[in-house]
XYZ file of C-alpha atoms in Angstrom:
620
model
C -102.786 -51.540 60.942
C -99.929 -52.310 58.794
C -96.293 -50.605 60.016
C -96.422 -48.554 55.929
C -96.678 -44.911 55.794
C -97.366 -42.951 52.965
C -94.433 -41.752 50.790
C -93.759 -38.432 48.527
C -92.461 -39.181 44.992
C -93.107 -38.053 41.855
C -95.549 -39.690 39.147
C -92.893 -39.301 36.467
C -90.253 -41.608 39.268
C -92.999 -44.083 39.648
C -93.899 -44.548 35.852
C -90.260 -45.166 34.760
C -89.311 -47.432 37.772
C -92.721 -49.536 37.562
C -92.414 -49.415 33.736
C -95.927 -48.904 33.124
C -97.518 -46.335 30.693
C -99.169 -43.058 31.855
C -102.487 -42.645 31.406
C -104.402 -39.438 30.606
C -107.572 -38.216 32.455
C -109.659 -35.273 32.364
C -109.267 -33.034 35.901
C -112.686 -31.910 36.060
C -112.103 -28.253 38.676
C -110.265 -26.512 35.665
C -110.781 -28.287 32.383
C -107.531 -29.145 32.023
C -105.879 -31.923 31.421
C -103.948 -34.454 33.681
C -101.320 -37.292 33.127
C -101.934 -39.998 35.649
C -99.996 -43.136 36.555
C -101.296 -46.164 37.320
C -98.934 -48.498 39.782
C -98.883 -51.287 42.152
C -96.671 -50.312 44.678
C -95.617 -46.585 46.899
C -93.575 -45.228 48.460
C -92.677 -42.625 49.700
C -88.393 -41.782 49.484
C -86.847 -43.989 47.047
C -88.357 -46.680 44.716
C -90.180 -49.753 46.071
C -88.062 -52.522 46.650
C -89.626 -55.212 45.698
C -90.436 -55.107 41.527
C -93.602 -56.023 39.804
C -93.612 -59.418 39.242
C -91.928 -60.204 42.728
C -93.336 -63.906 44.173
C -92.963 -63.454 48.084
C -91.421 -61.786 50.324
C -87.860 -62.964 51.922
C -89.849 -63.735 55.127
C -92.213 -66.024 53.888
C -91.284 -69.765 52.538
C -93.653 -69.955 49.596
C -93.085 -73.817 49.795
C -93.733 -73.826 54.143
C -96.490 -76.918 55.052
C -99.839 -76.014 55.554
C -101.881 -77.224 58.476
C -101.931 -78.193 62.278
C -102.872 -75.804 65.228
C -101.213 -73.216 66.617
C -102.719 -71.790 70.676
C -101.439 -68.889 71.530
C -102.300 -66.295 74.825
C -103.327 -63.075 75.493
C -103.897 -60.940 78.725
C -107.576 -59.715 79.670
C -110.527 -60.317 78.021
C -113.023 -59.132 74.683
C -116.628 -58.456 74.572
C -116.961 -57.333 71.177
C -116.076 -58.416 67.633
C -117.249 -55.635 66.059
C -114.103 -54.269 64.848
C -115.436 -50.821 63.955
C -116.900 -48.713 66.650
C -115.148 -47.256 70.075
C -116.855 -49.350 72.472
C -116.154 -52.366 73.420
C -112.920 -54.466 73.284
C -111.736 -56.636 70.362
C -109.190 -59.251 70.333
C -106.090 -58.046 68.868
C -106.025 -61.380 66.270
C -109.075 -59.578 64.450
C -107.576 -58.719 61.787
C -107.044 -62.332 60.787
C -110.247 -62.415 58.965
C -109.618 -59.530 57.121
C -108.380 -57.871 53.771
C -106.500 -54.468 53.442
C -106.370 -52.319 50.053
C -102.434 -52.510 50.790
C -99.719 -54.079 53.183
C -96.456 -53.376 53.636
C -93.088 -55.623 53.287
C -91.948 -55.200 56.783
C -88.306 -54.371 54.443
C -88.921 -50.764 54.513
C -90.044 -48.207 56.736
C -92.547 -46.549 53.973
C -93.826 -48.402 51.192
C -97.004 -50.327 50.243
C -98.041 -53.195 47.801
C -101.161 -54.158 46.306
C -103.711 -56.992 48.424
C -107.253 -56.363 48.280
C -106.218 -53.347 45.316
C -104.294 -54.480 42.817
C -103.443 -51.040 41.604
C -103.555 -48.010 42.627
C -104.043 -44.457 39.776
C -102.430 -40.884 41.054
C -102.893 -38.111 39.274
C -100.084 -35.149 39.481
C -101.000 -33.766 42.523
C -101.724 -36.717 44.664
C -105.195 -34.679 44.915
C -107.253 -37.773 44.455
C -106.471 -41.712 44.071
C -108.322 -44.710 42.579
C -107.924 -47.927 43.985
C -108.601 -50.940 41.207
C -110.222 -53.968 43.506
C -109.003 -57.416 42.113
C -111.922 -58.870 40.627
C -111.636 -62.361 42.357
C -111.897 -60.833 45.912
C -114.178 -62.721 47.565
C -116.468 -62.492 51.011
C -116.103 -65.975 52.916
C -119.995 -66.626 51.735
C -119.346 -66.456 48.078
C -120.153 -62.421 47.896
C -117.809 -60.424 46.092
C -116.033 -57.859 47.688
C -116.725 -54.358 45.892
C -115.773 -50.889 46.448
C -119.297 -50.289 47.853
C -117.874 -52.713 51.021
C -115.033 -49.949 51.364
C -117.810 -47.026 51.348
C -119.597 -48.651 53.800
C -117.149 -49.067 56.318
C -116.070 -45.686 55.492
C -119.069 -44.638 56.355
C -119.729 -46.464 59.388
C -116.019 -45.118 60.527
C -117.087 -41.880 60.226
C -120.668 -42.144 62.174
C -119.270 -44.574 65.127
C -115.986 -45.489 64.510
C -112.787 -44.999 67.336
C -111.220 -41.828 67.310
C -107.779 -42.908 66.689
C -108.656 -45.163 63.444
C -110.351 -41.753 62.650
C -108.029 -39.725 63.065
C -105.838 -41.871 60.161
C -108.022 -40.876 58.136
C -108.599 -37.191 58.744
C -106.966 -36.007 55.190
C -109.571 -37.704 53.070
C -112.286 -35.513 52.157
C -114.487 -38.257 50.485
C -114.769 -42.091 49.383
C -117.123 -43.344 46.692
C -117.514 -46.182 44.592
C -116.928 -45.062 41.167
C -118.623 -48.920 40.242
C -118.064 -52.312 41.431
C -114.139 -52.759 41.322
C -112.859 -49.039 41.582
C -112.595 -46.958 44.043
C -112.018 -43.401 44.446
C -110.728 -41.504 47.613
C -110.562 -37.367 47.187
C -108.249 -35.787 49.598
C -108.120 -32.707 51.183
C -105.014 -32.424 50.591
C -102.629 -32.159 47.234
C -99.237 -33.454 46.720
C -98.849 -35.775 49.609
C -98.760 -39.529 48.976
C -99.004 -40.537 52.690
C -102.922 -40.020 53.201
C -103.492 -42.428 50.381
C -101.445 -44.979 51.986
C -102.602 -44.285 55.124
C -106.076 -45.217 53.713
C -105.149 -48.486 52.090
C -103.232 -49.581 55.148
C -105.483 -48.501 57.777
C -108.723 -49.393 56.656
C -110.668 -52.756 55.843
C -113.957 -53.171 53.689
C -117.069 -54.474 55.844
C -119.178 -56.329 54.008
C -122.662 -54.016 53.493
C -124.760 -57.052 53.007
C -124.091 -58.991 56.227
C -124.360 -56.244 58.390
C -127.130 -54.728 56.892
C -129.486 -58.234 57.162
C -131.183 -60.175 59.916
C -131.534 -57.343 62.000
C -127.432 -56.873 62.462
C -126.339 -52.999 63.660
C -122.789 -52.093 63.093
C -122.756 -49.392 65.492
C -123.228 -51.752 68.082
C -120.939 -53.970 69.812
C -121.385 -57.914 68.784
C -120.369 -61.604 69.498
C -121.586 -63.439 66.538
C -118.823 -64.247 64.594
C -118.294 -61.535 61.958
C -118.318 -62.115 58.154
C -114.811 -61.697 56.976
C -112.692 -61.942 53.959
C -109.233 -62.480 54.770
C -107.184 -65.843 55.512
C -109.163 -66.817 58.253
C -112.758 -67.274 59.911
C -113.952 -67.070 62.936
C -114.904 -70.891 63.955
C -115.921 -70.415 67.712
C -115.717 -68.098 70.355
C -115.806 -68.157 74.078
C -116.890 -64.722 75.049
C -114.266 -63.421 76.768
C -112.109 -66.335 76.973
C -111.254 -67.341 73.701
C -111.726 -66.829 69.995
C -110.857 -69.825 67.445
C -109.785 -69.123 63.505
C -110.172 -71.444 60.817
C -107.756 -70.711 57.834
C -109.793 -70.312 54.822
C -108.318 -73.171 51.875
C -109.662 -71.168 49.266
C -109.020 -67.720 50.278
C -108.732 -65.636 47.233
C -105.473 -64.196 47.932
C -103.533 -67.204 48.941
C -101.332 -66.830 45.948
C -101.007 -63.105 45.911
C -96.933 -62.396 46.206
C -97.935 -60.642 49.732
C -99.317 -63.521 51.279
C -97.624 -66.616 49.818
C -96.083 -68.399 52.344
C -97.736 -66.680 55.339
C -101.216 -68.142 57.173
C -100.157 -71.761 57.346
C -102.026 -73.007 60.355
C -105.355 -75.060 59.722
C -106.362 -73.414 63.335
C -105.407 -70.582 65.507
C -106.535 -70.481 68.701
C -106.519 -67.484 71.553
C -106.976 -67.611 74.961
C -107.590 -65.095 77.192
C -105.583 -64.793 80.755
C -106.630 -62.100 83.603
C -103.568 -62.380 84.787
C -100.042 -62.579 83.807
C -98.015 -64.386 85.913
C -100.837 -67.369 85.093
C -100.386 -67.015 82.039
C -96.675 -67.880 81.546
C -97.417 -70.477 83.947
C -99.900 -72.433 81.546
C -97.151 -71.839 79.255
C -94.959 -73.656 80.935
C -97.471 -76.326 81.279
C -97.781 -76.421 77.262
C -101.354 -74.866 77.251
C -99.758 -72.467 74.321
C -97.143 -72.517 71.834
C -95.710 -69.324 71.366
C -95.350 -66.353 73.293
C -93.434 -63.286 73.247
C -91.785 -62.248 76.171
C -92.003 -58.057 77.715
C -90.446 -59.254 81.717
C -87.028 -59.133 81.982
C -86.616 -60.860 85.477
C -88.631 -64.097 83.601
C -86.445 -63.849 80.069
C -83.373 -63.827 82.642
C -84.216 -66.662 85.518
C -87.777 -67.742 84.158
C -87.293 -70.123 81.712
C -85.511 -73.257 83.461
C -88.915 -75.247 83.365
C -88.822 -78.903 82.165
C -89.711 -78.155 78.785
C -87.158 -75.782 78.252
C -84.647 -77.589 79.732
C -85.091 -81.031 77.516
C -86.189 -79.028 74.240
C -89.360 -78.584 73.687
C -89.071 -75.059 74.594
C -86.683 -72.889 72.299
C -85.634 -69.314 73.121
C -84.033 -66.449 70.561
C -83.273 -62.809 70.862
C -84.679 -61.079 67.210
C -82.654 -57.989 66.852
C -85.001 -55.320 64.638
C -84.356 -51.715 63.133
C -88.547 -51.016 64.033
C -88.870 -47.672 65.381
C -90.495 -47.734 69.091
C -93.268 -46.151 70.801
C -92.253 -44.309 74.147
C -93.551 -46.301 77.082
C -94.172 -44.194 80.327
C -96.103 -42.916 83.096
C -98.749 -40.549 80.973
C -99.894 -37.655 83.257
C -103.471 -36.326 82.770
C -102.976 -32.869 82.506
C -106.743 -32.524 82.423
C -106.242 -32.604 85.963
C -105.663 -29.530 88.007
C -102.902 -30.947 90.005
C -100.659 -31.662 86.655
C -101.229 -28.476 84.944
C -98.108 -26.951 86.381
C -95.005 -28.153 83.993
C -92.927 -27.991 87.610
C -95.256 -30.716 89.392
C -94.360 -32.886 86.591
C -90.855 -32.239 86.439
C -90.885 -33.180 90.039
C -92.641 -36.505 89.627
C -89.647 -37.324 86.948
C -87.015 -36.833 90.005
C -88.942 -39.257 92.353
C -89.061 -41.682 89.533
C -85.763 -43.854 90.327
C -84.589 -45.566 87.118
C -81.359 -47.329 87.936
C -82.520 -48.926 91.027
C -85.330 -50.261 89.182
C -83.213 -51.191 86.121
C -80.601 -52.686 88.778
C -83.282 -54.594 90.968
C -86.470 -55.080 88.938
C -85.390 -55.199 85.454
C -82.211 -57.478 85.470
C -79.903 -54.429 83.480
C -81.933 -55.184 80.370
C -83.422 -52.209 78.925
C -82.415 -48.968 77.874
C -83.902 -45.929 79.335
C -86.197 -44.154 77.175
C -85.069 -40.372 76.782
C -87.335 -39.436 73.433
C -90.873 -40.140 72.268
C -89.105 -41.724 69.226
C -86.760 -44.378 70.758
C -84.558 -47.070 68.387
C -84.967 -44.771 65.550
C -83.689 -41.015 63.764
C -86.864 -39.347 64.122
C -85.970 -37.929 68.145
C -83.884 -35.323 69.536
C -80.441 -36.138 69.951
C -78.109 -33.624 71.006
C -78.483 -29.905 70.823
C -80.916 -28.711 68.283
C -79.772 -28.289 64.662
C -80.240 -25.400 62.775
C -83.611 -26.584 61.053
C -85.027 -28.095 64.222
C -83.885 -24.293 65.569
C -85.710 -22.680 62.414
C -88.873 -24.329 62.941
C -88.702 -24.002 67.068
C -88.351 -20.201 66.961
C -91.586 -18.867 66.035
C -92.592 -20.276 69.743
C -89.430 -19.059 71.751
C -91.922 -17.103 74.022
C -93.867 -19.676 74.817
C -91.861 -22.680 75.209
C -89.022 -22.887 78.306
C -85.133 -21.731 77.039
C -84.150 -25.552 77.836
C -86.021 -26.201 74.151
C -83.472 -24.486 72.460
C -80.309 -24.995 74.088
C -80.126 -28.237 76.320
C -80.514 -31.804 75.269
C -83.064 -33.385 77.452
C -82.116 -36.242 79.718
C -83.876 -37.951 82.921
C -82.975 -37.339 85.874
C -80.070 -39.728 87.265
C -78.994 -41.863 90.529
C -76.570 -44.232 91.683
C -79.353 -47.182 91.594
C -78.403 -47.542 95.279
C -82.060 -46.537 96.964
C -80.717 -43.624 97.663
C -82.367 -40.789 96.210
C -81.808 -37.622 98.393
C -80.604 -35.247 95.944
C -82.930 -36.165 93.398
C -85.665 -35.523 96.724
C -84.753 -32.341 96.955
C -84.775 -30.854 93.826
C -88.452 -32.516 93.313
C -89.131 -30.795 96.754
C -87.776 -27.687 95.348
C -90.076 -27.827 92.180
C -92.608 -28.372 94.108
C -92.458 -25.745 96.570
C -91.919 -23.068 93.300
C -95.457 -24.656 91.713
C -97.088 -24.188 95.249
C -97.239 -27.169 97.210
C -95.279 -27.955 100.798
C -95.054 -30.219 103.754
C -97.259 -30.030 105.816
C -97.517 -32.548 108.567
C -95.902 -35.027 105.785
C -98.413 -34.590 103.508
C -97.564 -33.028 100.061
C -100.588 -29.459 100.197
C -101.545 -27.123 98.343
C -100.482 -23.841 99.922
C -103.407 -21.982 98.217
C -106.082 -24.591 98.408
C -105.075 -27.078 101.374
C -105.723 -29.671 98.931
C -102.996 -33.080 99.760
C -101.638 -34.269 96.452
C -103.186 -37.871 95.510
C -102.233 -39.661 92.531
C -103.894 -43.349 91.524
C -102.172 -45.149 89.199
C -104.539 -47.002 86.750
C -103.674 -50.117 85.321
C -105.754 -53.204 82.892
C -103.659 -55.991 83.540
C -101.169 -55.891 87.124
C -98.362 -57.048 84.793
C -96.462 -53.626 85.580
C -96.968 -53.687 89.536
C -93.455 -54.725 90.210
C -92.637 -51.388 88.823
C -95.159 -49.048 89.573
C -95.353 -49.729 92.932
C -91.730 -48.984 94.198
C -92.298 -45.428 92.433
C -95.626 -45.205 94.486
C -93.734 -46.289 97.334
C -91.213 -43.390 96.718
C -93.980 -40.919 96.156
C -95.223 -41.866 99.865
C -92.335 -40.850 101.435
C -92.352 -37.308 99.751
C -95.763 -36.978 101.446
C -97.941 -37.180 98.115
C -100.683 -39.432 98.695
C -100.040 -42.419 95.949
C -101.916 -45.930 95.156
C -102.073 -48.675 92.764
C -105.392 -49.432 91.050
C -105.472 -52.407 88.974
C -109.133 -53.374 87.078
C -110.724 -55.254 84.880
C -109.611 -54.978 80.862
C -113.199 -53.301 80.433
C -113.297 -50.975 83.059
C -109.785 -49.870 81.989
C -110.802 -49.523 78.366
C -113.719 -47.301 79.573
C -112.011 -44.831 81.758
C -109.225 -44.198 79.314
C -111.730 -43.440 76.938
C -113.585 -41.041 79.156
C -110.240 -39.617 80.541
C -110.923 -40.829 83.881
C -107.643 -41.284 85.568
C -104.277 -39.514 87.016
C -101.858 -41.503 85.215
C -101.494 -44.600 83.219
C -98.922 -46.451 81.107
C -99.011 -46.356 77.773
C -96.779 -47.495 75.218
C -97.644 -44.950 71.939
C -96.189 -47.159 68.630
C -95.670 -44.840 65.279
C -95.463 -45.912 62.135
C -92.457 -44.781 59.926
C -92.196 -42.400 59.482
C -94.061 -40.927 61.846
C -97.714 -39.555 60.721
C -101.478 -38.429 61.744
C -100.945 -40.519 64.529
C -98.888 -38.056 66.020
C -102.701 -35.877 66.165
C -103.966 -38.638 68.177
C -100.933 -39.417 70.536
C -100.365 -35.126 71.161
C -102.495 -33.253 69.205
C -104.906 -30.279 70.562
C -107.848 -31.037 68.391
C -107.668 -35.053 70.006
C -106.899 -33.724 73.640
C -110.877 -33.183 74.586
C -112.271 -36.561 72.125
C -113.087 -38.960 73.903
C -111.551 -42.363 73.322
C -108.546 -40.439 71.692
C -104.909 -41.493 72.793
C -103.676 -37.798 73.861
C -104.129 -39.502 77.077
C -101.742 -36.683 78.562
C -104.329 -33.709 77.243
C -101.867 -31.789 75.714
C -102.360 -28.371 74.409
C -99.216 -26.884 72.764
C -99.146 -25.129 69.670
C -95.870 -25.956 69.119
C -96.572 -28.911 69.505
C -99.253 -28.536 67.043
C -97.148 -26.504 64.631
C -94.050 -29.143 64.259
C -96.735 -31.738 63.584
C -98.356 -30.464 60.836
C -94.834 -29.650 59.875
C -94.087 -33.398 59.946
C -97.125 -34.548 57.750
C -96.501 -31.775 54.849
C -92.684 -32.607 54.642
C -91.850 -33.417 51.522
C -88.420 -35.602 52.199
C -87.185 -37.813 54.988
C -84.745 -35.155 56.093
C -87.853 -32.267 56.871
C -89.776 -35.445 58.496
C -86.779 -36.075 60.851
C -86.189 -31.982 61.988
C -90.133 -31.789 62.323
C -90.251 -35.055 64.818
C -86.975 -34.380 66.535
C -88.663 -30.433 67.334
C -91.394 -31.874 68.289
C -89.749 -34.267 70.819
C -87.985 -31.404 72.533
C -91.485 -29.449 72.720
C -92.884 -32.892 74.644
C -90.080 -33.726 76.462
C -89.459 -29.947 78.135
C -93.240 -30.167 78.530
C -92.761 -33.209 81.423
C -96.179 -35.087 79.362
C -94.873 -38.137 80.692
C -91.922 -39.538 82.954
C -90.337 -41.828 80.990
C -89.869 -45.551 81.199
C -87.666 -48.039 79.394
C -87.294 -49.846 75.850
C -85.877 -53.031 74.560
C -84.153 -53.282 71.117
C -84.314 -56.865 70.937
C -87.615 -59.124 71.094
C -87.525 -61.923 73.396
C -89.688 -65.316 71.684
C -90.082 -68.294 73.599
C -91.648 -71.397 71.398
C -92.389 -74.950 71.219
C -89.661 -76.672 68.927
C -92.872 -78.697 66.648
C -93.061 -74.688 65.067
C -90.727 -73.971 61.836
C -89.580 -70.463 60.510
C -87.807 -68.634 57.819
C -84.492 -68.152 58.311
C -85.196 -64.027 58.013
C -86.303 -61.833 59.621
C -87.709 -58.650 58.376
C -85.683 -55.670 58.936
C -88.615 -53.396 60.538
C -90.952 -55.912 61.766
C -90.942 -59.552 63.544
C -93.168 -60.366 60.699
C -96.401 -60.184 62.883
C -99.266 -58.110 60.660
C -101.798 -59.342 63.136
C -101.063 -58.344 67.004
C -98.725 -61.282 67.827
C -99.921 -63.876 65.279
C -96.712 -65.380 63.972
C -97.573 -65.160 60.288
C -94.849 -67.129 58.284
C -94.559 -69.395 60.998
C -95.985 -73.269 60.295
C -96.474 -76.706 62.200
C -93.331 -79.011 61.183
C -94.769 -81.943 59.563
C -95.440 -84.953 61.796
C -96.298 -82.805 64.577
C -99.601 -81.126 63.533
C -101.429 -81.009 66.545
């Protein structure tokens, strides 16, 4: 999914800065009449930046060579291609092969520009939208793309699709294909841009007569390379072990101002590591090109290999303004043993950050203290008098800490030495009902000994999680490290079937329906949601539906920043770390642009370096 989000603005704004003429249409409910605008860019505070007639993007050299290979790696494995339905995994590169109605600039935090639509009508109240499909969209077999494409993977979203693509799409009450090249989404909503960009973003057409033939079932998963119609095919695949791409020379939208200058590879190749310590090492071998770095301790002391020592291996710190998603421990509250608010609390104390930071992660990241880090949308400080206005109507149900303390992790010295932080997890503990009993953490009213497994898909993180299991040991809970396979991962976080896990939960900015998926009620009990923590809070609830119905940045910011106080006092998670900076390591036979783009590295597609090319003479 592109990093747009929908935006708020006026019809009469959008008309005079796009400088096209309104057009009138009939509003069926009431008889009345309706001026529309028809435009090819939103957003939502502010005017687009980038004007009709624009030729690229300042990421992209429009004049960067085409061809040559680029390899890259990625951890665990795919059994599916089917990029549709909840089962199964996909390779992240996916979308490579594939059109959206709109894609952002990676220059702002909320606008969108015309791809797959070229324009897009609103009517006053943002009640309904019509997307106008550029004609010369084409299917890589010669098909046309239509709006019946959209409908049908609309459709097949709705009947078998995940639960958090779903839940983007929540505020659209229907899609139809008003004929071949227009396309009409009603909402269920009026006055808010944001589920209309949301749609065009977030969703792709499928194309209704290659599923539909030889017997093909998209609510299945698949390994036959799927029909596409973006820059890139699929050439070959290695189930599980790699996928190949083939650009596409005569993609329709090579020349479109969004794409110029980006896809210049001839071939892009994946492959697929179990494990990630192999992985860098067949980097350092050469077996890839370009990878971007998430250990410290290897960005720091890794990277005096050969290669990188004579050249052939470049490093570079990108500095970006992107928001973050909040990586930490995520505890199931589904489970009995988390339900208390104390028992979490107390795992937070146990968790020791500065020796970690100090030992593990080589005094490189910044701990994480919101659910909105490297952006304004978290608490910060006491609250203000709006976050306090919107807070109140829960004061009985949410602890006093809400509304008067800034929330910050518990502290140590980063010396080992823990004690005090011991005790007052001891103390929380003994308050929620648990004690020592021969050294085991029990249940006074049950006799049950605390356990807690750790779940983890990949082992990259067992440096980390297992001095904090380690720790947990010696307060008497019983803790362990389970690290499986990417599939069995994938299928008990769908089913809910763990204590805790990591997660890292992204946003988009500003933040949006995701927020129902990462901590909403309704998502706590569907399966394959991401409210991995099962949160029920109405509060929570409350301040987001208060976030998607603001009408200005400043509402958006007091809505997010309450609702990070609700999560935070509610111990969902004990929090980990973030990095500002991202940490590339490449081979020096890859160009770039000079620039960066503010809110993004410039990667639409999971890690695929987009504007990147092969420097002529050393196409692979």
């Amino acid at each position: 999914m592109r990093r747009v989000l929908a935006a708020a603005r006026t019809t009469a704004v959008l008309a005079a800065f796009l400088a096209l003429p309104a057009l009138m249409a009939p509003v069926q409910a009431n008889g009345a009449q309706a001026q529309t605008v028809t435009v090819p860019a939103l957003k939502q505070f502010g005017e687009p930046e980038f004007k009709p007639g624009f030729t690229h993007f300042p990421h992209a050299n429009p004049e960067a060579p085409k061809g040559g290979t680029i390899t890259l790696a990625a951890q665990g494995s795919f059994d599916s291609l089917n990029p549709i339905i909840l089962r199964g995994v996909t390779p992240r590169t996916l979308g490579l092969i594939a059109d959206s109605l709109m894609v952002g600039s990676g220059w702002e935090m909320d606008a969108a520009y015309g791809a797959l639509a070229e324009s897009v009508e609103l009517p006053d109240d943002k009640s309904w939208a019509v997307f106008h499909l550029r004609r010369e969209a084409r299917w890589h077999d010669g098909v046309p793309v239509t709006a019946g494409d959209v409908v049908f993977a609309w459709d097949s979203i709705q009947a078998h699709g995940n639960p958090f693509l779903k839940s983007f799409l929540d505020r659209v009450a229907a899609v139809e294909a008003l004929d071949e090249h227009r396309l009409k989404i009603t909402l269920k909503t009026t006055g808010e841009m944001k589920p209309i960009i949301d749609f065009a973003t977030s969703i792709a057409p499928q194309p209704e007569h290659w599923w539909t033939a030889n017997g093909r079932d998209i609510s299945k998963t698949t390994l036959e390379p799927v029909l596409g119609s973006g820059p890139y095919r699929i050439k070959a695949v290695d189930a599980g072990r790699s996928i190949t791409y083939e650009r596409v020379a005569d993609w329709w939208g090579r020349d479109l101002p969004t794409a110029r200058g980006f896809y210049n590879f001839d071939s892009v190749k994946v492959d697929y590591y179990r494990d990630d310590d192999v992985m860098f090492e067949a980097f350092k071998a050469g077996a890839y090109d370009f990878r971007t770095e998430h250990r410290a301790q290897r960005w720091t002391t890794g990277y005096d290999f050969p290669a990188a020592k004579d050249g052939r291996v470049n490093r570079v710190e990108v500095k970006s303004d992107l928001p973050l998603g909040a990586q930490g421990f995520r505890l199931n509250t589904r489970r009995a043993k988390f339900a208390d608010p104390r028992v979490r609390e107390a795992l937070g104390y146990l968790f020791d950050f500065e020796w970690i930071q100090k030992n593990i992660l080589y005094g490189q990241y910044l701990r994480t203290t919101s659910n909105f880090p490297n952006s304004d949308f978290g608490a910060k400080g006491p609250p203000t008098p709006e976050e306090l206005a919107l807070l109140e109507p829960f004061r009985a149900q949410l602890p006093e800490r809400v509304f008067t303390t800034p929330f910050e992790p518990p502290k140590t010295d980063g010396s080992g030495n823990n004690r005090n932080n011991l005790r007052e997890a001891m103390r929380l503990f003994r308050e929620a009902g648990w004690e020592l009993k021969n050294g085991r953490m029990t249940s006074a009213k049950t006799g049950e000994v605390l356990s807690i497994e750790f779940l983890d898909g990949t082992g990259a993180l067992t440096r980390v999680i297992q001095p904090y299991v380690e720790a947990l040991r010696k307060a008497g809970i019983d803790a362990v490290l389970r690290v499986v396979d990417t599939a069995q991962f994938q299928a008990r976080t769908d089913e809910f079937d763990f204590d805790v896990v990591v997660a890292n939960f992204n946003f988009f900015t500003p933040p949006g329906t995701e927020l129902r998926s990462y901590f909403g009620s309704a998502a706590a009990d569907v399966r394959g949601s991401a409210n991995y923590a099962g949160i029920k809070e109405p509060a929570a609830d409350a301040m987001i539906e208060k976030a998607l119905a603001a009408k200005d940045l400043a509402s958006v910011q007091a809505a997010t920043r309450a609702l990070d106080r609700v999560l935070l006092w509610g111990f969902y998670m004990v929090p980990h770390w973030y990095n500002p900076d991202n940490w590339i390591a490449y081979r020096t036979t890859l160009g770039f642009p000079e620039k960066t783009p503010k809110y993004d590295l410039g990667f639409r597609n999971s890690g695929f370096p987009e504007a990147w090319w092969v420097k002529p003479g050393k196409e692979g």
